[in-house]
Amino acid sequence: MPSSEVPCIRNRPFLTAALLLTCLLSQTIRGEDGFRAELPGNRSDPSFVDEIGGAPLVIRAIRTDSPRSTLATFLRLRAELEETLLAYRQNRVASLAVQTRALRDQFIALMDVSLFPQVSQRETGIKTMAFLLDIIGRIPPPDLDTVPDADAFDDASSSARWRIPGTPIWLVRVEEGPREGEFLFGAQTVLSAPRFYRGIQDLPLESTLPIESWNQALPQLTGPMIPESLVGAIPRPLRQLWLDTPLWKVIVITSVGLILAGLVVLLHRLLGRHETTGRIEPLLRPAMTPVTMLILVFCFSSLFLPQIVPSGDFSAWIDGVVSIVVNVAILWLVWVLVRALFERIIQIRGIPDQSFDAHLWRLAGRVLGVVVTVLLVARAAQALGMPLYTVVAGLGVGGLAVALAIRPTLENLIGGIMLYLDRPIRVGDFCSFGDLTGTVESIGVRTTKVRAPDRTVISVPNAALADMQLTNWARCDMMLIETTIGLRYETRPDQLRYILVRFRELFHAHPKIDSKSVRVRFSGFGASSLDIGVRTYALTRDFNEFHAIREDVFLRMGEIVDSSGSGFAFPSQTLYMGQDQGLDPELAEQASRQVDAWRRSGRLPFPRLSPARVSELENTLDYPPKGSNEADAPEEHQVWNTDEQISTVDPDLAASPELQHDDEQKPRGSD
């Protein structure tokens, strides 16, 4: 695949998912807030004309400013509904089906269903509409002139209501909310209408339609794409109501739902078997499953269900299931997109994949996903009828329980954040912690992985690592050479002075030793030796080169000890059983004469060498030694590049001004 096609492939899933999500959230998905389109009767104009399928659709606005207006609107809508259904039976066109749904929505707008769960408010309104049509069709309503208007109620009254005579049907003024001041069929009417209807269902129904009950007739309605002849051919047992819906509709809807669910499962398995490359595409590919779910739910709710037209409790169950599926798909999609977005940020910023910065970005993505998930779950639970405060309290208690259960993980997470803020170590640094050493390979959210010198991987919890004393060898600019030289007790003081001077000259002359850090002193009388303490810094940051420099220095120090006529003391007591030849008196006398000459000439180099002598000695020794394969090589070819470097990455610290040595401070030849 050409590289020019990669951005297109990577960006297309983001664009597609975002567009689909926007469209689906703005469309009328059944059971969501967006399902109920704006009712024509709620527009500011008293009436309006729309054009659907070539036929004019005229809908007049509803009035609910008084019990008289609400009851008059109900009776008018009943007449228009009967007229529309008569025309629909003769000519099953889409415009009449749309007009039927618009009238039905206007009926629902006359009822106060605010006390019911959001996901079931629509079906509750439709059921109540059928019961009210059956009740008012059997018990004639009073003359509208006798129904009180808005002037009959005091605006200061805390409760304004009116009951239709002979019925438990109340028209109640809404006291708060977006419909404040309107007279609607109250919530108590919604609850009592079914019970009252069962008591009068034997009375004849007055209607222009050839029906015996609205509760039996409305569930039998179907969309214009289903022929009347097909509906008429359905056996009578399958027309019986089950959960307020004909049995044949229940079978068809359930079968189609199972088929769609099977398609989603099949697609998800096929996507799981497909191998992908890169870091973003494997994260975006799972987004196809929730996107497919949303598309199928949209088709199922907006194209299929309006033709089958479920009703009653079964329709409420469908709304609940659809609402759950939509919310699960949205949560899934949001989670996938958030992860992909943060991975893309890591990729754009060039952050190493296993670095702590990358893990922290991923953690931020997970936290954002969890917050969005909690908000969407709370919203979905409220739509399904669960009290929001109860849901929030449950989430709080559950969160506390989870926090207690994962306390060690939280401690490690906080420890990792402390490591990120303080940055005592980085990936690639060679460090010591406790009694362990190794090179840091990754700093994760919970643990830090260190490659030990024996090539094993040590996983250290971040909480423990943050509390340890860390030694970061990658931060050193020079490496310490420190040792103690033990000389035999037979060594004369002038011999000792001679050795001290030659040691100091050696370190000042060596091109790989920091001249300003040289410290060579007679440190004390040991149990079996005269001890000389040596402490200086090697100008290197590579372990192999450090050991080579130290080796060279130690060899030269051994030569100096031998040339002085002295010798190294044994670390144990020596029992002389025979006559010892002792030390070389000629060499001892020669060393004494040299010290005496320094003393007589006033050039005794104690307590330190003179600046002129230091300047004279600088870089006078041959290093690498003459005869080695690197003796005549240019200095830039003598750079040590081995597997034992302090840091496997090019450290920024080495370039910091405070760690740089200018030409006046740094010996020639140091790095």
XYZ file of C-alpha atoms in Angstrom:
671
model
C 0.000 0.000 0.000
C 1.480 3.405 -0.892
C 2.359 5.552 2.032
C 0.206 8.369 0.647
C -2.901 6.286 1.255
C -2.222 5.731 4.947
C -3.553 9.091 6.224
C -6.740 8.592 4.265
C -7.258 5.157 5.740
C -6.509 6.344 9.262
C -8.670 9.459 9.116
C -11.689 7.933 7.403
C -12.899 5.873 10.382
C -12.798 8.970 12.581
C -14.829 10.976 10.066
C -17.287 8.172 9.380
C -17.869 7.398 13.040
C -18.301 11.059 13.937
C -20.796 11.695 11.123
C -22.807 8.580 11.901
C -22.885 9.380 15.594
C -24.035 12.936 14.903
C -26.738 11.804 12.506
C -27.990 9.050 14.764
C -28.184 11.288 17.799
C -30.090 13.914 15.809
C -32.505 11.436 14.254
C -35.661 10.031 15.763
C -34.452 6.833 17.454
C -37.269 5.103 19.249
C -37.190 5.428 23.011
C -34.783 8.409 23.058
C -35.551 12.073 23.565
C -35.186 12.685 19.866
C -37.894 10.176 18.953
C -40.775 12.558 19.449
C -40.472 15.069 16.675
C -41.810 18.547 17.277
C -45.568 18.296 17.279
C -47.215 20.313 14.534
C -49.760 21.569 17.030
C -47.029 23.142 19.138
C -45.944 25.555 16.438
C -46.626 29.227 16.822
C -48.949 29.350 13.815
C -52.555 28.268 14.459
C -52.253 25.842 11.576
C -49.880 24.949 8.817
C -49.824 22.951 5.588
C -47.123 20.418 4.739
C -46.611 18.339 1.631
C -45.876 14.605 2.022
C -45.989 12.193 -0.845
C -47.805 14.652 -3.075
C -50.821 15.011 -0.735
C -51.456 18.049 1.474
C -51.200 17.486 5.238
C -53.131 20.032 7.298
C -52.640 20.017 11.069
C -54.188 22.582 13.385
C -52.552 23.645 16.608
C -53.846 22.314 19.915
C -55.161 24.583 22.675
C -54.754 23.798 26.351
C -55.266 27.172 28.034
C -58.470 26.020 29.823
C -60.473 22.813 30.451
C -62.890 23.909 27.711
C -60.094 24.357 25.166
C -58.452 21.035 26.086
C -61.714 19.070 25.867
C -62.657 20.798 22.611
C -59.244 19.961 21.190
C -59.662 16.317 22.238
C -63.064 16.046 20.530
C -61.736 17.716 17.390
C -58.747 15.377 17.255
C -61.093 12.381 17.664
C -63.148 13.523 14.688
C -60.045 14.125 12.579
C -58.608 10.757 13.583
C -61.789 8.919 12.599
C -61.874 10.756 9.285
C -58.191 9.992 8.626
C -58.576 6.295 9.513
C -61.599 5.941 7.225
C -59.592 7.427 4.374
C -56.591 5.252 5.266
C -58.683 2.065 5.060
C -59.708 2.998 1.546
C -56.317 4.304 0.374
C -53.224 3.181 2.304
C -50.870 6.007 1.363
C -47.919 7.319 3.330
C -49.382 10.805 3.799
C -52.391 9.444 5.686
C -50.142 7.268 7.844
C -48.041 10.302 8.677
C -51.183 12.304 9.468
C -52.387 9.494 11.748
C -49.108 9.573 13.655
C -49.248 13.377 13.892
C -52.774 13.225 15.360
C -51.663 10.532 17.760
C -48.764 12.719 18.931
C -51.186 15.598 19.465
C -53.360 13.334 21.626
C -50.263 12.504 23.698
C -49.515 16.233 24.051
C -52.861 16.618 25.874
C -51.784 14.284 28.688
C -49.485 14.747 31.657
C -47.155 11.745 31.557
C -44.248 13.470 33.311
C -44.470 11.092 36.294
C -43.644 8.085 34.124
C -40.176 6.975 32.954
C -39.018 8.879 29.937
C -38.615 5.763 27.821
C -42.241 4.696 28.452
C -43.961 8.097 28.292
C -44.889 7.704 24.647
C -46.555 4.316 24.960
C -48.272 5.383 28.185
C -49.757 8.327 26.303
C -50.934 6.115 23.423
C -52.615 3.639 25.800
C -54.283 6.450 27.718
C -55.477 7.968 24.436
C -57.212 4.703 23.504
C -58.857 4.426 26.950
C -60.069 8.049 26.817
C -61.466 7.541 23.308
C -63.321 4.452 24.554
C -64.622 6.225 27.689
C -65.768 9.442 25.978
C -67.209 7.353 23.151
C -69.393 5.498 25.646
C -70.207 8.351 28.075
C -71.056 11.467 26.037
C -69.087 14.540 27.147
C -70.928 17.575 28.525
C -71.858 20.586 26.450
C -68.726 22.663 25.901
C -70.558 25.795 27.022
C -70.818 24.266 30.506
C -67.106 23.504 30.708
C -65.175 26.244 32.554
C -62.773 28.405 30.618
C -59.595 30.151 31.811
C -61.509 32.974 33.523
C -63.203 30.481 35.875
C -59.957 29.879 37.814
C -58.036 32.219 40.043
C -54.451 32.600 38.899
C -53.337 32.658 42.512
C -54.985 29.316 43.218
C -52.507 26.589 44.026
C -54.632 23.942 42.303
C -56.929 24.399 39.309
C -58.743 21.278 38.077
C -62.021 20.135 36.548
C -63.562 16.668 36.242
C -65.712 15.400 33.369
C -69.067 14.570 34.966
C -69.701 10.867 35.540
C -66.040 9.928 35.007
C -62.775 9.950 36.989
C -61.196 12.005 34.199
C -59.607 15.195 35.494
C -58.234 18.157 33.598
C -55.531 19.634 35.808
C -53.519 22.810 35.379
C -49.745 22.207 35.302
C -48.114 24.284 38.034
C -44.460 24.006 37.042
C -42.194 22.918 34.249
C -42.105 23.810 30.551
C -45.906 23.421 30.238
C -46.808 25.523 33.230
C -50.334 26.959 33.053
C -51.726 24.394 30.565
C -54.709 22.191 31.383
C -53.907 18.550 30.654
C -55.420 15.182 31.448
C -53.781 14.662 34.830
C -51.461 11.899 35.926
C -54.216 10.440 38.121
C -56.428 10.136 35.030
C -53.668 8.213 33.270
C -53.727 5.725 36.156
C -57.509 5.468 36.647
C -58.669 5.448 32.997
C -57.910 1.718 32.381
C -59.786 0.676 35.518
C -62.807 2.858 34.723
C -62.925 1.593 31.121
C -63.152 -2.026 32.254
C -66.286 -1.080 34.198
C -68.086 0.418 31.176
C -66.645 -1.605 28.288
C -70.041 -3.316 27.749
C -71.650 0.001 26.761
C -71.924 0.694 23.001
C -69.235 2.828 21.394
C -70.337 5.852 19.362
C -67.935 6.162 16.421
C -68.006 6.628 12.659
C -65.585 3.717 12.378
C -66.785 0.102 12.232
C -65.041 -0.795 15.493
C -66.187 -1.953 18.907
C -63.247 -0.673 20.926
C -60.366 1.661 20.299
C -58.183 -0.541 22.501
C -58.811 -3.465 20.138
C -58.708 -1.527 16.864
C -55.622 0.673 17.262
C -53.182 -2.241 17.886
C -54.286 -3.795 14.559
C -53.083 -0.820 12.526
C -50.117 -1.332 10.183
C -48.032 0.862 7.943
C -48.783 1.612 4.289
C -46.177 -0.870 3.021
C -48.080 -3.844 4.479
C -51.077 -4.698 2.219
C -54.497 -4.918 3.825
C -55.021 -8.270 2.114
C -51.947 -9.670 3.902
C -53.215 -8.481 7.261
C -56.656 -9.942 6.522
C -55.124 -13.336 5.726
C -53.565 -13.621 9.183
C -55.352 -16.304 11.260
C -57.573 -14.976 14.036
C -55.552 -16.624 16.848
C -52.505 -14.631 15.739
C -54.560 -11.430 15.967
C -55.138 -11.904 19.672
C -53.414 -9.331 21.846
C -50.362 -10.222 23.888
C -48.920 -7.356 25.921
C -51.401 -5.069 24.074
C -49.943 -6.092 20.688
C -51.289 -8.687 18.184
C -49.392 -11.947 18.486
C -48.307 -11.948 14.835
C -46.598 -8.563 15.337
C -44.792 -9.897 18.387
C -43.491 -12.864 16.386
C -42.369 -10.749 13.421
C -40.667 -8.072 15.522
C -38.920 -10.628 17.742
C -37.688 -12.611 14.717
C -36.308 -9.537 12.970
C -34.638 -8.380 16.192
C -32.921 -11.748 16.646
C -31.739 -11.728 13.023
C -30.242 -8.244 13.442
C -28.553 -9.309 16.686
C -27.085 -12.329 14.901
C -25.732 -10.078 12.143
C -24.023 -7.855 14.725
C -22.441 -10.873 16.447
C -21.270 -12.290 13.100
C -19.768 -8.943 12.057
C -17.984 -8.612 15.395
C -16.420 -12.060 15.034
C -15.322 -11.368 11.464
C -13.693 -8.107 12.527
C -11.911 -9.928 15.352
C -10.361 -12.405 12.932
C -9.071 -9.712 10.589
C -5.425 -8.895 11.233
C -4.490 -5.233 11.318
C -1.226 -3.333 11.522
C -0.260 -0.087 13.152
C -1.390 1.369 16.464
C -4.565 3.273 15.524
C -6.322 0.964 13.078
C -6.619 -1.985 15.526
C -8.361 0.391 17.930
C -10.699 1.882 15.330
C -11.736 -1.419 13.796
C -13.835 -2.450 16.845
C -15.776 0.807 16.349
C -17.452 -0.790 13.332
C -19.516 -3.001 15.632
C -21.241 -0.185 17.599
C -21.613 1.883 14.423
C -23.349 -1.078 12.797
C -25.548 -1.457 15.877
C -26.611 2.189 15.644
C -27.346 1.910 11.932
C -29.415 -1.255 12.392
C -31.284 0.250 15.353
C -32.047 3.323 13.291
C -33.382 1.212 10.423
C -35.292 -1.019 12.845
C -36.903 1.904 14.692
C -37.457 4.375 11.883
C -38.182 2.083 8.909
C -39.381 -1.278 10.186
C -41.388 -0.506 13.337
C -43.528 2.275 11.730
C -44.791 -0.385 9.289
C -45.524 -3.032 11.932
C -46.739 -0.493 14.547
C -46.392 -2.277 17.917
C -48.427 -0.930 20.796
C -49.008 -1.092 24.524
C -46.735 -2.872 26.934
C -44.903 -4.742 24.177
C -44.040 -1.453 22.482
C -42.803 -0.147 25.825
C -40.581 -3.232 26.145
C -39.235 -2.570 22.647
C -38.538 1.038 23.550
C -36.627 -0.100 26.638
C -34.556 -2.651 24.722
C -33.826 -0.184 21.921
C -32.834 2.455 24.467
C -30.442 0.015 26.161
C -28.925 -1.091 22.842
C -28.472 2.508 21.679
C -26.803 3.553 24.937
C -24.544 0.481 24.937
C -23.533 1.189 21.338
C -22.850 4.853 22.091
C -20.800 3.930 25.184
C -18.874 1.380 23.157
C -18.238 3.851 20.356
C -17.206 6.651 22.719
C -14.813 4.327 24.556
C -13.195 3.164 21.296
C -12.920 6.685 19.867
C -11.434 8.099 23.085
C -8.772 5.365 23.159
C -7.979 5.890 19.468
C -7.830 9.666 19.945
C -5.297 9.450 22.774
C -3.231 6.866 20.877
C -3.195 9.284 17.951
C -1.998 12.067 20.287
C 0.808 9.806 21.527
C 1.741 9.032 17.930
C 1.679 12.666 16.769
C 3.776 13.878 19.710
C 6.350 11.143 19.062
C 6.118 9.726 22.581
C 7.788 6.300 22.949
C 5.155 3.587 23.126
C 6.303 2.101 26.439
C 7.284 5.343 28.148
C 5.544 6.659 31.214
C 4.276 9.661 29.242
C 2.474 7.284 26.900
C 0.988 5.352 29.807
C -0.132 8.603 31.428
C -1.862 9.730 28.221
C -3.619 6.369 28.015
C -4.648 6.685 31.654
C -6.116 10.124 30.932
C -8.063 8.595 28.037
C -9.425 5.856 30.294
C -10.431 8.371 32.955
C -12.235 10.476 30.354
C -13.954 7.366 29.030
C -15.054 6.381 32.540
C -16.457 9.870 33.222
C -18.415 9.868 29.960
C -19.598 6.330 30.688
C -20.874 7.300 34.143
C -22.734 10.303 32.718
C -24.322 8.276 29.920
C -25.243 5.436 32.280
C -26.885 7.891 34.676
C -28.806 9.496 31.813
C -29.899 6.132 30.436
C -30.938 4.937 33.896
C -33.020 8.052 34.393
C -34.681 7.506 30.998
C -35.532 3.944 32.047
C -37.225 5.202 35.190
C -34.507 4.869 37.791
C -34.209 7.910 40.094
C -31.137 9.898 39.194
C -30.106 10.516 42.800
C -30.407 6.829 43.566
C -28.250 5.989 40.550
C -25.623 8.565 41.543
C -25.635 7.323 45.143
C -25.268 3.746 43.919
C -22.382 4.731 41.697
C -20.781 6.536 44.646
C -21.080 3.527 46.947
C -19.880 1.234 44.191
C -16.967 3.553 43.487
C -15.989 3.542 47.152
C -16.085 -0.253 47.229
C -13.989 -0.458 44.072
C -11.518 2.087 45.475
C -11.071 0.011 48.630
C -10.656 -3.153 46.579
C -7.996 -1.677 44.302
C -6.169 0.347 46.966
C -2.735 -1.145 46.083
C -3.316 -0.320 42.421
C -4.223 3.254 43.331
C -1.079 3.536 45.440
C 1.013 2.355 42.501
C -0.822 4.771 40.211
C -0.075 7.697 42.520
C 3.513 6.495 42.827
C 3.770 6.458 39.036
C 2.435 10.012 38.873
C 5.041 11.063 41.432
C 7.752 9.445 39.301
C 6.411 11.337 36.307
C 6.368 14.692 38.096
C 9.736 14.297 39.827
C 11.398 12.378 36.958
C 14.220 10.804 38.987
C 14.625 8.199 36.239
C 13.746 7.847 32.576
C 13.435 4.978 30.177
C 16.952 3.891 29.216
C 18.656 5.086 32.414
C 20.959 2.780 34.345
C 20.073 3.089 38.021
C 20.429 1.474 41.419
C 17.552 1.024 43.850
C 17.758 -0.939 47.052
C 20.204 -3.770 46.428
C 19.336 -4.015 42.732
C 20.691 -2.330 39.610
C 19.618 -2.292 35.993
C 18.454 -0.289 32.987
C 14.903 1.090 33.016
C 12.926 -0.407 30.119
C 9.434 0.951 30.808
C 7.576 3.010 33.399
C 3.985 1.846 33.471
C 0.872 2.908 35.323
C 1.365 0.207 37.966
C 4.959 -1.080 37.714
C 8.364 -0.100 36.385
C 10.327 -2.759 34.489
C 14.114 -2.832 34.890
C 16.540 -4.978 32.877
C 19.090 -6.340 35.355
C 22.769 -6.959 34.424
C 22.017 -10.701 34.234
C 19.409 -9.840 31.508
C 16.428 -10.678 33.710
C 13.502 -8.244 33.974
C 12.626 -6.903 37.415
C 9.103 -5.502 37.911
C 9.057 -2.970 40.732
C 5.733 -1.508 41.985
C 5.697 2.251 41.487
C 4.630 2.850 45.096
C 7.695 0.990 46.368
C 10.025 2.567 43.808
C 8.852 6.087 44.718
C 9.814 5.420 48.371
C 13.245 3.959 47.568
C 16.573 5.752 47.444
C 17.322 5.885 43.721
C 20.787 6.268 42.247
C 20.597 7.348 38.631
C 23.956 6.683 37.011
C 22.798 8.351 33.817
C 22.815 11.739 35.542
C 26.544 11.637 36.381
C 28.873 13.691 34.185
C 32.061 11.904 35.356
C 32.784 8.574 37.026
C 34.511 8.215 40.380
C 37.789 6.347 40.873
C 38.295 5.731 44.574
C 40.629 3.237 46.181
C 43.076 2.740 49.061
C 46.693 1.713 48.398
C 48.380 -0.206 51.247
C 52.203 0.003 51.381
C 54.514 -2.085 53.509
C 55.451 -0.691 56.907
C 59.127 -0.795 55.960
C 58.480 2.129 53.591
C 60.458 5.210 54.677
C 58.706 8.591 54.944
C 60.602 10.016 51.976
C 59.733 6.966 49.966
C 56.109 7.579 50.889
C 56.441 11.218 49.830
C 57.988 10.148 46.561
C 55.077 7.783 45.869
C 52.517 10.478 46.740
C 54.160 12.962 44.386
C 54.370 10.472 41.525
C 50.730 9.467 42.071
C 49.646 13.109 41.863
C 51.773 13.724 38.792
C 50.209 10.649 37.233
C 46.648 11.855 37.731
C 47.388 15.414 36.617
C 49.158 14.146 33.545
C 46.492 11.667 32.518
C 44.214 13.047 29.732
C 41.193 11.091 30.984
C 41.378 12.298 34.589
C 39.726 15.486 35.803
C 42.739 17.462 37.075
C 40.695 19.593 39.488
C 39.293 16.559 41.291
C 42.590 14.815 42.089
C 42.999 13.890 45.747
C 45.927 11.658 46.759
C 46.711 11.627 50.462
C 48.415 9.504 53.065
C 45.250 8.500 54.904
C 46.460 6.512 57.881
C 48.204 3.573 59.436
C 46.344 0.396 58.722
C 46.536 -2.911 60.539
C 49.204 -4.141 58.168
C 49.882 -1.251 55.800
C 50.498 2.423 55.303
C 47.338 3.550 53.591
C 47.177 6.064 50.751
C 43.676 7.267 49.847
C 43.082 7.960 46.141
C 39.977 9.760 44.898
C 39.483 11.357 41.479
C 37.065 11.454 38.537
C 37.460 9.821 35.145
C 36.259 11.914 32.221
C 33.857 9.409 30.735
C 30.208 8.341 30.917
C 30.738 4.845 29.574
C 31.265 1.907 31.908
C 33.667 0.017 29.663
C 35.838 3.066 29.119
C 35.712 3.809 32.851
C 37.073 0.380 33.699
C 39.748 0.746 31.027
C 40.853 4.122 32.435
C 40.892 2.779 35.967
C 42.890 -0.245 34.808
C 45.475 2.000 33.144
C 45.764 4.190 36.232
C 46.180 1.211 38.559
C 48.902 -0.303 36.373
C 50.837 2.979 36.342
C 50.413 3.266 40.133
C 51.888 -0.216 40.524
C 54.904 0.818 38.434
C 55.393 3.880 40.621
C 55.310 1.777 43.789
C 57.856 -0.623 42.311
C 60.119 2.214 41.157
C 60.115 3.733 44.649
C 61.656 0.651 46.195
C 58.586 0.045 48.320
C 55.954 -2.642 47.925
C 52.325 -3.445 48.524
C 51.459 -4.702 51.963
C 49.863 -8.059 52.433
C 46.393 -7.908 53.958
C 47.454 -10.389 56.630
C 50.194 -10.764 59.188
C 53.501 -12.136 57.972
C 55.588 -14.501 60.059
C 59.271 -14.347 59.054
C 60.873 -17.790 59.551
C 64.020 -16.996 57.679
C 66.355 -14.157 56.894
C 64.577 -11.598 54.735
C 66.493 -9.789 52.031
C 64.510 -6.690 52.938
C 64.015 -3.652 50.743
C 66.407 -2.423 48.081
C 68.690 0.040 49.946
C 69.960 1.649 46.744
C 66.497 2.571 45.516
C 65.513 3.730 48.961
C 68.578 5.983 49.106
C 67.804 7.345 45.636
C 64.230 8.259 46.641
C 65.502 9.907 49.825
C 68.058 11.966 47.885
C 65.304 13.175 45.513
C 63.126 14.315 48.388
C 66.111 15.962 50.060
C 66.861 17.805 46.821
C 63.275 19.112 46.683
C 63.591 20.233 50.284
C 66.918 22.042 49.837
C 65.707 23.803 46.667
C 62.442 24.931 48.265
C 60.373 22.915 45.808
C 59.000 20.263 48.170
C 55.551 19.505 46.634
C 53.652 19.391 49.916
C 50.849 19.810 50.743
C 50.248 20.023 46.954
C 52.036 20.436 43.656
C 52.778 23.952 42.493
C 50.517 25.378 39.743
C 53.502 25.645 37.414
C 54.296 21.969 37.926
C 50.640 21.018 37.377
C 50.549 22.997 34.133
C 53.842 21.416 33.064
C 52.538 17.891 33.724
C 49.114 18.159 32.112
C 48.565 15.539 29.392
C 52.235 14.549 29.297
C 51.529 10.845 29.748
C 50.693 8.758 26.747
C 47.142 7.457 26.830
C 46.254 5.176 25.252
C 49.731 3.737 25.961
C 52.260 3.685 23.166
C 52.107 0.539 21.170
C 48.342 0.037 21.607
C 46.047 -0.132 18.567
C 44.483 3.197 19.520
C 47.635 5.146 20.357
C 47.856 6.941 16.998
C 44.087 7.137 16.287
C 42.388 10.569 16.186
C 40.631 11.541 19.403
C 37.184 11.453 17.814
C 37.763 7.771 17.012
C 38.497 6.998 20.646
C 34.894 7.568 21.763
C 33.622 4.597 23.733
C 30.399 3.162 22.355
C 29.563 -0.074 24.135
C 26.587 -1.930 25.591
C 27.502 -0.832 29.108
C 26.698 2.842 28.785
C 24.994 4.513 31.700
C 22.037 5.466 29.497
C 20.901 3.878 26.261
C 19.490 7.187 25.052
C 21.235 10.453 24.305
C 20.643 12.312 27.586
C 19.680 15.955 27.567
C 21.475 16.281 30.869
C 24.863 15.939 29.239
C 24.199 19.105 27.247
C 23.047 21.203 30.213
C 25.233 24.286 30.875
C 25.805 23.533 34.525
C 27.428 20.189 33.662
C 29.606 21.461 30.822
C 33.318 22.203 31.405
C 34.668 25.181 29.564
C 38.126 25.230 28.091
C 39.615 26.808 31.209
C 38.166 24.193 33.566
C 38.268 20.951 31.570
C 41.566 19.190 30.821
C 42.391 18.822 27.161
C 41.199 15.520 25.798
C 38.233 15.084 28.166
C 34.752 14.624 26.755
